[in-house]
Structures are given as C-alpha cells and as structure tokens.
Amino acid sequence: MSHADATIAAGRPQDAAVRDRTRLARRRVGRLLLLTPAVVWMTLFLLAPIAMIVYVSFWTQYTFKIVPVLTTKSWVFFFSSETYLSALWTTIRLWVIVLALTLVIGYPVALYIGMFIRNKTTQTIVLVACVVPFWTSFLIRVVAWRPMLGTEGAVNLILLHLGIIKQPIEALLFTELSVVIGMTQIYVVFMVGPIAFMLSRIDPSVIEAARDLGASWWRVLRTIILPLSMPGVVVGAVFVSVMVLGEFATPAELSGRKVNMLGNIIVEQVGSLKWAFASVVGVVLTVLMAVIVALLLRLADLRREL
Amino acid sequence: MTYDLELVQLGKTFPNGTPAVVAFDLRVEKGEFVSFVGPSGCGKTTTLRMIAGFEASTSGDILIRGRNVSDLPPERRPTSTIFQNFALFPHMTVRQNIEYGLRVRGVAAPERKRRVDAMIDRLELGDVADQRAPGLSGGQRQRVALARGLVVEPDILLLDEPLGALDANLRKSIQHQLKQLQRTIGITFVFVTHAQSEALTLSDRVVVMNRGRSEQISDPYELYTRPRSAFVARFIGRNTLLAGSVAGVEDGIATLTTAFGPMRGATNGAVFTSGTAALLSIPSEAFEITAATAAAGPERLRGRVLGRTILGTAVRLRIALPDGQEILIETHRDQFTGEWSEGEVMLTWQPPDATVVAAD
C-alpha cells in the first residue's frame, strides 16, 4: 500500500505531493480535535489527581499537617503494619468471594435471559427489572439489609417460623458474611447484564449445529455457549471487580466496622487528615485494580468479539 | 424394503392452531437427492427441521432406515444439517469445527485425525484449516459446513437453503460441486430451497410444497412438463394458464371450453368429469408462433406482441392474450422474423404438450 502511494506521489510534481501531505495532516489534526474535551477533562480530573496522589504518598506526615519533604516512611509503615496488610488481604479475599458468587449466581440468570427469552421486548423488561433495586440510593439499599439480616430480622424470623432453625443465626449481621451477602446482591446485576448481552448474540443455529453433531446440552454449554460468552464474563468481572475493590460503605454498614477493606482505611485516614498515608493506600488500591483488570482482560480477546 | 427416510402422515400444528405441515408422506431411497421447493412459509424448512429433530412433529412418524426417530432429540438422530448461514462455531478453527462431531462421539485421536484430514482434502480446505471461521469467504464456509456435517458419516444430509447466502456466480459452481459430492459419497441428500431452478438442476426428485402440503412429488422432467395441480403449474416453469370447463376426455386428451374456444391438453392420468372447472397449462416452450393470418381453430390463440428482448440465441417475446393476460415466450432466434415483431400473432401448440389440471 505505502509502496503504491510512493509510486503515485513520485509521478506527480513535487509541490502537489507536498500539498497532499499537508492536507492529510490537517485532516488528521481536525479529527483529533474531537477528543480534546475528553482529554482535557481526563487530564485535569483523573491523570493529574493520580499523579498528585502518588506524589503526596511520599510527603512527610506529621500529626495534624503534611509537608512536601520526600520520604518513604508512609510506605514502610503500610507494609509493616499488620492492620493495613490485613485490610489488603480482606479486600482481596472479599473480591474473590464476591466475584465468584456473582458469577455463580449471575451466569444462570444471564443464561435464562439471554438464551431462553428470545423475545427482545421481554428480554429488555427482565433486564430492567434487574436494575430496579438501583432506583433507590446506594446507602438506603445497604442500610436496608440491617432489618433483613439482624437477630430479629426478616430472614431469621422467617427461618424460625418455618422451624428450619431453633436459634436466630447471629452470624447474619455484623460479620464478613453479611458484607458478602450485601455486596453480592448489589453487584450481581453487573455480571448478569454483559453476559446476557453476549449470550443473546449467539446465533441459535450455532447451538443447533452442535446438537445436530451429537452434543448433549451439557456439552453444548461447555464447548459452545461458555466460550462464546467469555467476553461478557470478562466485562462483567471487570465491572464487579472495580466496584468491589473500591468498596467502603457496604463493609462499614454491614459489619459494624469490623471488616475493613482498603477503602475503609482511606476514609478513616482522610477523616483524621493523614493525607500521605491515605495516598499510599490509594496507590496500592489503584495498582491492585489495574493488575486485576489487566489479568481479566487477558482471559478473552475483546477486540475480536466486540 | 427399507427406505433411508420415510415420512408417514407427518404433521405439525403450531401452538396457536396454525397448521405448518399437513399429512406429509414421502419415501426416499438410499442415495437419492430430494428437494423440497415452495414459496416461503410453505412448510419446507419446518419439515426439514422436524427430520433433524429441532422441531417436534404433532402427528405422524419419521423413520430413518426403518427406525422410528420421531421422539429422539437431534443429537441422537443419524442426520447432519447444513444451515442456511452455515452456523460454523466462530471460536474454533476450521479443523476444530470439522472435528467437533467426532470429538463429541468420542472417536479416538488417530482415527479422528485421519477422518478430518480426509475431509479437509476432499473439500480442499487445506489452506484454511487453521483459520477461524469468521475470516472465511462464503464458499469456504459452505465447504467447512459440508465437511463438518459429512465427517460424522450421517445416514442423511439435510441442507437448508445452503446456497442462499452465496452470490449468483458462486452458487452455480457450488451447485455442480454439491451434485458431484453427493454422487461420490452416495448418501441421501434432502435439500430445501425456494429456487426452483436449483431444485430442478440438482434433484432426483422434487417435492413441491404449498401451505404445508406436498402438492406433487416427481422427477424434475415430469414436474416441469406435467404439473398435477394449478399451484404447481403456476410455481414451476413458465406456464400459460387458461381457465375453462371440461367438455370431454378422449384417449387421455381433454377438451376444455374456454373463453377462446375449445382447447385441448393431456389429462396425464387424472380423471375429469364433464363440466368440472379446470385449467389448461401450456408451457412457454410448447408455443409455436405463426402469422396472425393463419385460420383460427382449436389450440390457436390470438396474441399481440408488446415487446421483445434478445437473449443471444433466444428471443423473449412479451405477448398479450385477448383477455389481457400477458405471457412471456422464449423462442429460437431463427423462429423469430420481423413479420410479427410488433403486432398480431397466432400461437399454437400440440395438445399432448399441454396439461389439464383441476382449477383451484
């Protein structure tokens, strides 16, 4: 291609070729202008703050003030404190558990919506129904779990009434379990959506072809449906991961501040004006998210599928 | 004798009560190439999908080599389907696509490789064996679909408009390849198409379907020359239909009283009583064109030439009959002289070349 271009250009007067080139360049610049507002916005309000946080994490922290004298003290403190390392571990553990649960609970729902509801209108209605809980505010949704999960909450009352349990289950509220229940409920829909979308794009005749060739339903699910829905799984997993890793409200409300994720540490440190330390945790959290998202994206070739 | 495929009073009624296929009887011998042809919605694809097992029948039976498969799911039927859009597995390479059926059946690796390689050779897919399906051309996809379906050695290959997604030139050459392939491997093909030319070219027998019923099952020549119903006369070939009532039958030739006088055509074994409404179907190529000055009489229709198209060795004339019906006649260039190029002509035919069918 470029060789052909060169041949054509060589056959023309020099100035014409130059004029063509400048016109092309100008057109390219014109197109890039479309990105300017977004680039400016992101630089000012995303890239600059991130750079700032990295910078501040190396400032020297005194009890009530912070001075721009570079030091690694906050970093050393983070990695030598059992409390903060355990918050890092809690974050990773909750991420793995919630991601696994949203996948296990969400995939069958997505399978039902994406594969077995073939009517597009019904499909939309069901997907909208999935996001109905989002019509209330995040905090109300989190707080609403308390009367559900408490010792005298709805779940315990129902189980007691049905005679399934003799004593109220105390582990339901203000434990890590309640945090897992709450986060799974809130984030499962972000798993269902992308998977259902990918599944609804699978050509039904591809599934028929597999059955025609002798594959049982289980085999079709394993060899055709699952691989073809992988991009949806990855996108859903990215959504859920980013949101779970950054959580602070759900663990705070549902564990009675017993379960601390990195997000809770940041809130706490900012509250007591420990900016340098909050920045360290912020950087750790950002790096953790970046690594996890990068790993997830390697699971499926999104460029090919979307 | 056992047939490769037997449909016995096969029927399907949709849940809303609409009949899709009605009392379909068909027997297909081993190695036969049978086509279902008809307008869209005639039930041809539904019938094919019932044979494959994708749709449940609501009455009747499907027998493959004498075994009743009516209640078997598609994965347990000895059929392979070639889908209209080929339905290749997009996340697999050509080789993996072809291998799929053998893998599912648990064929051992060496045997699997041998059979897949043989199929890749036969369908000339060696160059693209390691490519993924989405990058292939239409013709290549079609060959992969064939290879994938044939490698499991089905009793019957079901083809659902497999040439519909290809462009016209490719379709011609693939038609030929398909017929060759079917002859060499010798398995039964059941082919669904809405293109009559495809059905007539490829098939040993053609089933014409209309509104869920099989209207006629014949070899292509008989179907083309001897329609057995008004629908077939209209759908297959290019026939001129004249309405009338049966005046009498003698030696297999019926005389119809029409608006243009008495006209004769072959009854082709059908029984007509005097006075019944009938249609005379005259194939376009049975017409002989003479000058309008010829005397009127039986099997003579006066017509006016409206236009002509030169098609190389043939000439196509657009002719208006006295009742306003417009017909197209193709005639050899030599038969066409300027004398009646724009004006009155007389059309005649030999009574045995025309067919009388019951009016619908």
XYZ file of C-alpha atoms in Angstrom:
666
model
C 0.000 0.000 0.000
C 2.636 2.501 1.082
C 4.793 1.435 -1.820
C 1.966 2.148 -4.255
C 1.365 5.529 -2.607
C 5.013 6.405 -3.009
C 4.969 5.469 -6.688
C 1.930 7.635 -7.314
C 3.401 10.542 -5.400
C 6.691 10.259 -7.312
C 4.839 10.518 -10.607
C 3.428 13.922 -9.649
C 5.029 17.341 -9.391
C 6.779 17.768 -6.053
C 4.583 20.601 -4.759
C 1.385 18.657 -5.408
C 2.672 15.770 -3.298
C 3.588 18.176 -0.517
C 0.186 19.819 -0.706
C -1.486 16.390 -0.460
C 0.567 15.564 2.566
C -0.256 18.798 4.410
C -3.937 18.378 3.572
C -3.863 14.853 5.001
C -2.076 16.040 8.110
C -4.566 18.852 8.594
C -7.453 16.422 8.262
C -5.900 14.163 10.879
C -5.487 17.097 13.269
C -9.123 18.029 12.652
C -10.235 14.556 13.679
C -8.120 14.633 16.827
C -9.934 17.814 17.861
C -12.942 15.606 18.593
C -11.032 14.118 21.515
C -9.874 17.422 23.007
C -12.673 17.988 25.562
C -12.335 14.432 26.892
C -8.541 14.610 27.000
C -8.588 17.946 28.833
C -11.193 16.697 31.296
C -9.410 13.434 31.996
C -6.023 15.120 32.359
C -7.333 17.680 34.803
C -9.558 15.463 36.855
C -8.095 11.979 36.550
C -4.451 11.889 35.471
C -3.371 14.946 37.428
C -5.017 13.785 40.680
C -3.493 10.308 40.286
C -0.048 11.814 39.775
C -0.698 14.070 42.747
C -1.675 11.128 44.950
C 1.474 9.231 44.017
C 3.492 12.361 44.801
C 1.724 13.049 48.121
C 2.244 9.450 49.233
C 5.931 10.338 49.561
C 5.374 13.506 51.602
C 6.221 13.651 55.275
C 3.243 13.267 57.575
C 3.072 14.980 60.984
C 0.154 14.529 63.359
C -2.007 17.361 62.002
C -0.098 18.544 58.961
C 1.755 17.308 55.960
C 4.907 18.815 54.389
C 6.319 18.215 50.906
C 9.539 16.647 52.080
C 10.003 13.370 50.246
C 10.206 10.233 52.384
C 9.208 6.551 52.119
C 8.048 6.470 55.732
C 4.334 6.086 54.927
C 5.092 3.251 52.528
C 7.229 1.439 55.036
C 4.526 1.957 57.642
C 1.860 0.445 55.375
C 3.838 -2.667 54.560
C 4.954 -3.261 58.134
C 1.570 -2.760 59.777
C -0.466 -5.886 60.380
C -3.728 -3.867 60.395
C -3.164 -2.463 56.939
C -1.834 -5.647 55.404
C -4.860 -7.423 56.785
C -7.079 -4.789 55.138
C -5.299 -5.548 51.864
C -5.877 -9.234 52.415
C -9.562 -8.643 53.344
C -10.005 -6.635 50.158
C -8.556 -9.411 48.012
C -10.493 -12.119 49.874
C -13.832 -10.296 49.592
C -13.114 -9.572 45.935
C -12.524 -13.268 45.166
C -15.596 -14.412 47.130
C -17.975 -11.778 45.734
C -16.668 -12.230 42.184
C -17.155 -15.994 42.424
C -20.658 -15.618 43.890
C -21.821 -13.026 41.365
C -20.569 -15.339 38.604
C -22.190 -18.459 40.017
C -25.481 -16.696 40.749
C -25.440 -14.368 37.749
C -24.455 -16.767 34.952
C -27.577 -18.969 35.135
C -29.771 -15.863 35.251
C -27.950 -14.449 32.233
C -28.298 -17.820 30.513
C -32.038 -17.702 31.099
C -32.418 -14.110 29.934
C -30.006 -14.282 27.024
C -30.765 -17.736 25.639
C -34.261 -18.723 26.586
C -36.079 -15.413 26.304
C -35.964 -14.929 22.577
C -38.448 -12.063 22.541
C -36.402 -8.844 22.610
C -39.092 -6.872 24.454
C -39.419 -9.434 27.235
C -35.638 -9.571 27.428
C -35.447 -5.813 27.939
C -38.223 -5.882 30.538
C -36.447 -8.597 32.545
C -33.113 -6.766 32.357
C -34.771 -3.545 33.506
C -36.346 -5.496 36.367
C -32.803 -6.496 37.374
C -31.836 -2.861 37.877
C -34.984 -1.878 39.802
C -33.026 -2.006 43.115
C -30.855 0.770 41.712
C -33.788 3.142 41.765
C -33.116 3.670 45.482
C -29.947 5.256 46.750
C -26.900 3.155 47.455
C -26.876 3.891 51.184
C -30.546 3.088 51.688
C -30.016 -0.185 49.882
C -27.095 -1.041 52.157
C -28.835 0.052 55.350
C -31.965 -1.870 54.370
C -30.011 -5.067 54.900
C -29.960 -4.485 58.659
C -33.660 -5.189 59.329
C -33.312 -8.123 56.943
C -30.266 -9.815 58.484
C -30.389 -8.834 62.158
C -31.016 -11.296 65.009
C -34.665 -10.211 64.920
C -34.528 -9.507 61.216
C -36.790 -10.811 58.483
C -34.548 -13.716 57.440
C -34.195 -15.065 60.978
C -37.906 -14.604 61.710
C -38.927 -16.487 58.599
C -36.469 -19.329 59.237
C -37.576 -19.556 62.892
C -41.218 -19.518 61.890
C -40.716 -22.271 59.339
C -38.951 -24.286 62.046
C -35.776 -24.571 59.975
C -33.716 -23.085 62.821
C -34.245 -23.090 66.602
C -31.987 -20.140 67.439
C -31.617 -16.941 65.405
C -28.464 -17.028 63.293
C -26.310 -14.285 64.730
C -23.650 -14.586 62.054
C -26.017 -12.999 59.538
C -25.326 -9.402 60.577
C -22.183 -7.501 61.509
C -19.914 -10.202 60.122
C -17.982 -10.739 56.943
C -20.855 -12.954 55.813
C -23.283 -10.044 55.893
C -20.819 -7.976 53.834
C -20.604 -10.784 51.274
C -24.411 -11.124 51.147
C -24.876 -7.390 50.703
C -22.197 -6.892 48.049
C -23.236 -9.948 46.063
C -26.813 -8.715 45.960
C -25.793 -5.243 44.873
C -23.255 -6.214 42.219
C -24.666 -9.401 40.701
C -26.630 -7.408 38.136
C -23.392 -6.029 36.698
C -22.423 -9.606 35.961
C -25.805 -10.555 34.516
C -26.008 -7.651 32.051
C -22.860 -8.167 29.961
C -23.182 -11.959 29.956
C -26.840 -11.827 28.914
C -25.851 -9.424 26.142
C -23.154 -11.773 24.797
C -25.442 -14.785 25.072
C -28.252 -13.071 23.207
C -25.840 -12.503 20.335
C -25.083 -16.198 19.892
C -26.684 -17.401 16.681
C -29.266 -20.052 17.736
C -28.349 -22.146 14.713
C -24.786 -22.498 16.052
C -26.225 -24.247 19.100
C -28.487 -26.331 16.891
C -25.467 -27.274 14.785
C -23.650 -28.550 17.873
C -26.620 -30.641 18.957
C -27.037 -31.856 15.398
C -23.451 -33.140 15.552
C -24.302 -35.164 18.637
C -23.518 -32.849 21.550
C -25.648 -33.123 24.689
C -26.919 -29.953 26.374
C -24.171 -30.055 28.942
C -21.565 -30.445 26.195
C -23.059 -27.565 24.195
C -22.906 -25.396 27.306
C -19.279 -26.299 27.951
C -17.891 -26.200 24.409
C -20.041 -23.591 22.656
C -22.027 -21.341 24.986
C -19.402 -20.837 27.690
C -16.515 -19.924 25.352
C -18.741 -17.645 23.261
C -19.948 -15.809 26.376
C -16.420 -15.287 27.761
C -16.180 -11.643 26.660
C -19.392 -10.971 28.614
C -17.965 -12.766 31.651
C -14.778 -10.690 31.434
C -16.633 -7.393 31.085
C -18.956 -8.332 33.962
C -15.986 -9.410 36.078
C -14.223 -6.095 35.387
C -17.331 -4.159 36.480
C -17.793 -6.209 39.655
C -14.071 -6.216 40.500
C -13.609 -2.473 40.166
C -16.664 -1.787 42.303
C -15.928 -4.388 44.982
C -12.263 -3.405 45.307
C -13.235 0.228 45.846
C -15.987 -0.558 48.379
C -16.151 1.095 51.774
C -19.825 1.772 52.511
C -21.134 -1.810 52.475
C -18.442 -3.233 54.767
C -18.773 -0.251 57.116
C -22.554 -0.515 57.391
C -22.991 -4.289 57.388
C -20.041 -5.331 59.517
C -20.351 -2.671 62.173
C -16.862 -1.521 61.179
C -15.393 -4.925 61.968
C -14.498 -5.710 58.366
C -12.077 -3.167 56.955
C -11.239 -3.004 53.281
C -8.656 -0.668 51.775
C -11.487 1.764 51.010
C -12.384 1.938 54.719
C -8.761 2.670 55.599
C -8.686 5.553 53.123
C -11.915 7.042 54.520
C -10.566 6.725 58.041
C -7.159 8.263 57.236
C -8.664 11.130 55.272
C -11.000 11.703 58.220
C -8.021 12.152 60.506
C -6.140 14.261 57.959
C -3.470 11.606 57.340
C -3.127 12.567 53.680
C 0.196 10.921 52.964
C -0.931 7.661 54.414
C -4.296 7.794 52.651
C -2.371 8.367 49.424
C -0.263 5.249 49.988
C -3.409 3.154 50.418
C -4.918 4.875 47.389
C -1.918 3.992 45.233
C -1.908 0.386 46.497
C -5.610 0.088 45.693
C -5.176 1.605 42.218
C -2.288 -0.732 41.393
C -4.274 -3.722 42.683
C -7.226 -2.781 40.461
C -5.005 -2.210 37.444
C -3.338 -5.605 37.839
C -6.652 -7.397 38.314
C -8.317 -5.674 35.352
C -5.280 -6.386 33.167
C -5.373 -10.061 34.138
C -9.120 -10.282 33.497
C -8.783 -8.699 30.073
C -6.249 -11.344 29.099
C -8.920 -14.025 29.530
C -10.767 -13.035 26.368
C -9.878 -11.295 23.178
C -12.386 -8.471 23.436
C -11.178 -6.876 20.228
C -12.231 -9.936 18.272
C -15.573 -10.394 19.961
C -16.972 -6.889 20.210
C -37.517 -52.765 1.505
C -36.348 -50.154 3.969
C -36.037 -46.600 2.847
C -33.369 -44.177 4.032
C -36.078 -41.752 5.003
C -39.786 -42.306 5.419
C -42.271 -39.656 6.405
C -45.609 -41.179 7.377
C -48.537 -38.760 7.607
C -46.126 -36.284 9.170
C -47.819 -33.166 10.503
C -47.191 -30.183 12.690
C -49.641 -27.687 14.084
C -48.253 -24.624 15.844
C -49.496 -23.962 19.403
C -51.733 -21.182 18.058
C -53.529 -23.715 15.870
C -51.932 -22.824 12.532
C -51.068 -25.938 10.578
C -47.445 -25.796 9.372
C -47.205 -29.222 7.770
C -50.173 -31.438 6.932
C -50.180 -35.226 6.399
C -46.853 -35.401 4.588
C -45.996 -38.786 3.072
C -42.596 -39.354 1.484
C -40.255 -42.255 0.894
C -36.650 -41.594 -0.015
C -34.340 -44.324 -1.246
C -30.704 -44.573 -0.297
C -28.528 -42.206 -2.296
C -31.411 -40.128 -3.586
C -31.206 -36.362 -3.896
C -34.610 -34.988 -2.929
C -35.521 -31.313 -2.877
C -38.357 -29.534 -1.098
C -39.335 -26.455 -3.037
C -42.074 -23.929 -2.420
C -42.790 -20.324 -1.507
C -41.706 -19.039 1.895
C -43.948 -20.260 4.662
C -44.942 -23.413 2.745
C -43.572 -25.693 5.458
C -40.451 -26.936 3.681
C -37.996 -25.726 6.307
C -40.287 -26.866 9.130
C -40.346 -30.344 7.596
C -36.546 -30.388 7.347
C -36.238 -29.232 10.947
C -38.615 -31.981 12.035
C -36.430 -34.556 10.287
C -33.351 -33.099 12.031
C -35.186 -33.092 15.362
C -35.170 -29.343 16.008
C -38.946 -29.144 15.807
C -41.339 -31.658 17.278
C -43.959 -33.141 14.992
C -47.516 -33.154 16.292
C -48.645 -36.160 14.254
C -47.211 -38.912 12.098
C -43.797 -40.534 12.143
C -40.292 -40.069 10.823
C -38.376 -43.252 10.031
C -34.690 -43.324 9.164
C -33.516 -46.670 7.749
C -36.598 -48.254 9.238
C -36.058 -46.876 12.744
C -38.644 -44.511 14.170
C -36.749 -41.406 15.262
C -39.785 -39.186 15.922
C -39.105 -38.930 19.642
C -35.309 -38.720 19.505
C -33.529 -35.421 20.201
C -31.354 -34.050 17.362
C -28.111 -35.293 18.944
C -29.325 -38.878 18.695
C -30.511 -38.791 15.090
C -28.283 -40.077 12.273
C -28.673 -36.836 10.319
C -26.412 -33.856 9.709
C -27.743 -30.442 8.857
C -26.174 -27.771 6.681
C -27.663 -24.493 7.872
C -28.526 -21.583 5.642
C -25.938 -19.338 7.336
C -23.663 -22.389 7.831
C -23.652 -21.874 11.631
C -19.922 -22.520 11.978
C -18.520 -22.328 15.503
C -16.953 -18.860 15.451
C -14.458 -19.535 18.248
C -12.951 -22.585 16.569
C -10.614 -23.104 13.643
C -11.773 -24.878 10.504
C -10.131 -28.095 11.705
C -11.760 -27.831 15.147
C -15.118 -27.193 13.507
C -14.817 -30.330 11.379
C -13.503 -32.327 14.326
C -16.322 -31.342 16.674
C -18.783 -34.113 15.831
C -16.085 -36.795 16.099
C -14.851 -35.436 19.421
C -18.385 -35.426 20.802
C -18.810 -39.036 19.669
C -15.590 -39.962 21.461
C -13.704 -41.081 18.341
C -10.076 -41.784 19.261
C -7.491 -39.177 18.287
C -5.641 -41.065 15.487
C -8.899 -42.112 13.815
C -10.259 -38.591 14.266
C -7.223 -37.044 12.622
C -7.403 -39.466 9.711
C -11.060 -38.732 9.030
C -10.706 -34.968 9.449
C -7.661 -34.905 7.155
C -9.520 -36.904 4.527
C -12.453 -34.486 4.700
C -10.155 -31.440 4.527
C -8.565 -32.948 1.407
C -11.855 -33.829 -0.202
C -13.271 -30.329 0.243
C -9.959 -28.590 -0.486
C -9.766 -26.806 2.832
C -6.061 -27.432 3.480
C -5.092 -23.775 3.083
C -7.539 -22.534 5.694
C -7.525 -25.479 8.118
C -6.044 -23.414 10.942
C -8.050 -20.248 10.319
C -11.049 -19.286 12.380
C -14.471 -19.397 10.791
C -15.267 -15.650 10.764
C -12.422 -14.875 8.334
C -13.557 -17.275 5.630
C -15.285 -16.482 2.341
C -18.825 -17.638 1.660
C -17.693 -20.561 -0.477
C -15.162 -21.683 2.118
C -17.717 -21.519 4.912
C -20.055 -23.616 2.877
C -17.365 -26.260 2.340
C -16.489 -26.254 6.044
C -20.165 -26.750 6.890
C -20.315 -29.670 4.451
C -17.120 -31.187 5.833
C -18.349 -30.811 9.406
C -21.657 -32.466 8.561
C -20.246 -35.270 6.418
C -17.294 -36.292 8.590
C -19.624 -37.962 11.106
C -20.971 -40.129 8.255
C -24.668 -39.390 8.673
C -27.350 -41.549 7.052
C -28.938 -38.422 5.626
C -27.586 -34.943 4.940
C -30.183 -32.201 5.390
C -29.487 -28.941 3.584
C -31.480 -25.824 4.463
C -31.094 -23.387 1.552
C -27.321 -23.814 1.717
C -26.751 -21.775 -1.422
C -28.999 -18.886 -0.427
C -26.203 -16.931 1.265
C -23.863 -17.130 -1.730
C -23.643 -14.820 -4.718
C -25.065 -15.937 -8.043
C -21.821 -16.968 -9.762
C -20.565 -18.962 -6.805
C -23.948 -20.623 -6.484
C -23.684 -22.075 -9.996
C -20.288 -23.643 -9.454
C -21.177 -24.903 -5.983
C -24.378 -26.486 -7.293
C -22.204 -28.558 -9.554
C -19.766 -29.475 -6.771
C -22.614 -30.394 -4.481
C -24.095 -32.787 -7.009
C -20.657 -34.337 -7.650
C -20.077 -34.755 -3.928
C -23.433 -36.389 -3.419
C -22.762 -38.839 -6.266
C -19.325 -39.857 -4.980
C -20.253 -40.350 -1.334
C -23.623 -41.798 -2.230
C -25.576 -40.690 0.825
C -29.101 -39.354 0.774
C -29.483 -35.578 0.487
C -32.630 -33.731 1.452
C -32.391 -30.210 0.144
C -34.656 -27.264 0.886
C -34.781 -24.332 -1.490
C -37.148 -21.688 -2.724
C -35.345 -21.561 -6.074
C -36.986 -23.970 -8.473
C -34.024 -23.914 -10.861
C -31.800 -25.226 -8.053
C -34.278 -27.968 -7.235
C -34.713 -28.967 -10.880
C -30.958 -28.979 -11.588
C -29.802 -30.928 -8.565
C -32.516 -33.354 -7.632
C -33.531 -36.869 -8.497
C -36.961 -35.981 -7.201
C -38.607 -32.713 -6.251
C -41.358 -32.199 -3.689
C -43.372 -29.059 -4.361
C -44.913 -27.770 -1.153
C -47.664 -25.261 -0.640
C -49.385 -24.269 2.587
C -47.971 -27.208 4.492
C -48.984 -29.804 1.939
C -46.924 -31.657 -0.597
C -48.553 -30.769 -3.916
C -46.528 -33.002 -6.173
C -43.574 -35.363 -5.872
C -41.945 -36.000 -9.247
C -38.670 -36.160 -11.036
C -37.666 -32.770 -12.449
C -38.665 -33.550 -16.032
C -42.125 -34.725 -15.159
C -42.601 -31.883 -12.711
C -41.678 -29.394 -15.367
C -43.727 -30.868 -18.185
C -46.627 -32.425 -16.267
C -47.844 -30.289 -13.380
C -50.521 -32.082 -11.390
C -52.105 -29.071 -9.743
C -52.826 -25.455 -10.547
C -50.321 -24.394 -7.901
C -47.515 -26.434 -9.435
C -48.417 -25.158 -12.924
C -48.046 -21.600 -11.642
C -44.987 -22.205 -9.481
C -42.769 -24.374 -11.677
C -41.601 -23.337 -15.109
C -43.331 -20.654 -17.132
C -46.782 -21.832 -17.993
C -49.712 -20.017 -19.536
C -52.948 -20.923 -17.775
C -56.322 -20.811 -19.482
C -59.462 -21.310 -17.402
C -62.327 -23.388 -18.747
C -64.574 -26.343 -18.087
C -64.053 -29.909 -19.217
C -66.168 -30.717 -22.268
C -64.946 -34.291 -22.718
C -61.998 -36.642 -22.461
C -60.751 -38.981 -25.165
C -57.567 -41.090 -25.171
C -56.017 -39.060 -22.362
C -56.687 -35.770 -24.119
C -59.285 -33.488 -22.569
C -61.117 -30.760 -24.426
C -61.783 -27.617 -22.429
C -64.343 -24.990 -23.267
C -62.546 -21.700 -22.753
C -63.237 -18.073 -23.467
C -61.144 -18.517 -26.622
C -62.964 -21.594 -27.869
C -62.227 -25.285 -27.401
C -58.661 -26.073 -26.344
C -57.080 -29.483 -25.754
C -54.430 -30.806 -23.407
C -53.271 -34.076 -21.842
C -55.032 -35.268 -18.685
C -51.875 -37.055 -17.567
C -53.884 -39.815 -15.934
C -56.124 -37.522 -13.915
C -59.848 -38.189 -14.084
C -62.136 -35.310 -15.048
C -65.889 -35.439 -15.321
C -67.595 -33.241 -17.873
C -68.415 -29.779 -16.692
C -65.767 -29.545 -13.966
C -63.768 -26.372 -13.846
C -60.194 -26.903 -14.992
C -57.112 -25.067 -16.153
C -55.107 -25.703 -19.263
C -51.420 -25.272 -18.581
C -49.301 -24.592 -21.647
C -45.533 -24.439 -21.159
C -43.961 -21.414 -22.754
C -41.691 -23.548 -24.930
C -44.639 -25.532 -26.354
C -45.950 -22.497 -28.191
C -45.325 -22.137 -31.845
C -45.692 -18.665 -33.261
C -47.280 -18.193 -36.653
C -48.582 -15.234 -38.563
C -51.927 -13.829 -37.438
C -53.333 -14.552 -40.858
C -53.496 -18.292 -40.045
C -57.021 -19.564 -39.576
C -58.461 -19.665 -36.049
C -59.297 -23.071 -34.600
C -58.575 -25.369 -31.661
C -55.249 -24.734 -29.903
C -54.984 -21.391 -31.507
C -54.655 -18.189 -29.507
C -54.506 -14.756 -30.959
C -51.974 -12.518 -29.333
C -50.366 -9.108 -29.678
C -46.620 -8.683 -29.325
C -45.909 -5.980 -26.740
C -42.152 -6.183 -26.704
C -39.157 -8.339 -27.308
C -35.821 -8.958 -25.678
C -32.895 -10.506 -27.495
C -31.216 -13.065 -25.216
C -28.472 -14.208 -27.581
C -29.611 -17.333 -29.380
C -33.122 -16.933 -27.978
C -35.672 -14.180 -28.210
C -38.141 -13.422 -25.453
C -41.499 -12.053 -26.551
C -43.981 -10.377 -24.281
C -47.400 -11.172 -25.696
C -50.859 -10.017 -24.614
C -53.715 -12.517 -24.964
C -57.215 -11.254 -25.844
C -58.271 -11.462 -22.182
C -55.466 -9.098 -21.204
C -53.245 -11.842 -19.717
C -49.615 -11.139 -20.512
C -47.342 -14.058 -21.208
C -43.642 -14.434 -21.901
C -42.483 -16.797 -24.606
C -38.922 -17.679 -25.393
C -38.359 -18.812 -28.913
C -35.350 -19.579 -31.018
C -33.936 -16.593 -32.831
C -34.480 -18.266 -36.226
C -38.181 -18.706 -35.488
C -38.470 -15.037 -34.900
C -38.851 -12.949 -38.017
C -39.742 -9.343 -38.378
C -43.138 -10.146 -39.776
C -44.697 -10.327 -36.302
C -42.163 -8.363 -34.384
C -44.677 -5.739 -33.299
C -48.212 -6.816 -33.930
C -50.697 -9.637 -34.150
C -49.530 -13.247 -33.985
C -51.172 -16.629 -33.724
C -49.975 -19.042 -31.059
C -50.447 -22.784 -31.453
C -49.330 -25.911 -29.585
C -49.626 -29.686 -29.748
C -52.358 -30.906 -27.360
C -50.102 -33.568 -25.691
C -47.629 -30.826 -24.731
C -50.252 -29.024 -22.645
C -51.644 -30.361 -19.364
C -55.113 -30.109 -17.882
C -55.216 -29.596 -14.113
C -58.140 -29.135 -11.740
C -58.990 -25.497 -11.048
C -58.147 -24.301 -7.546
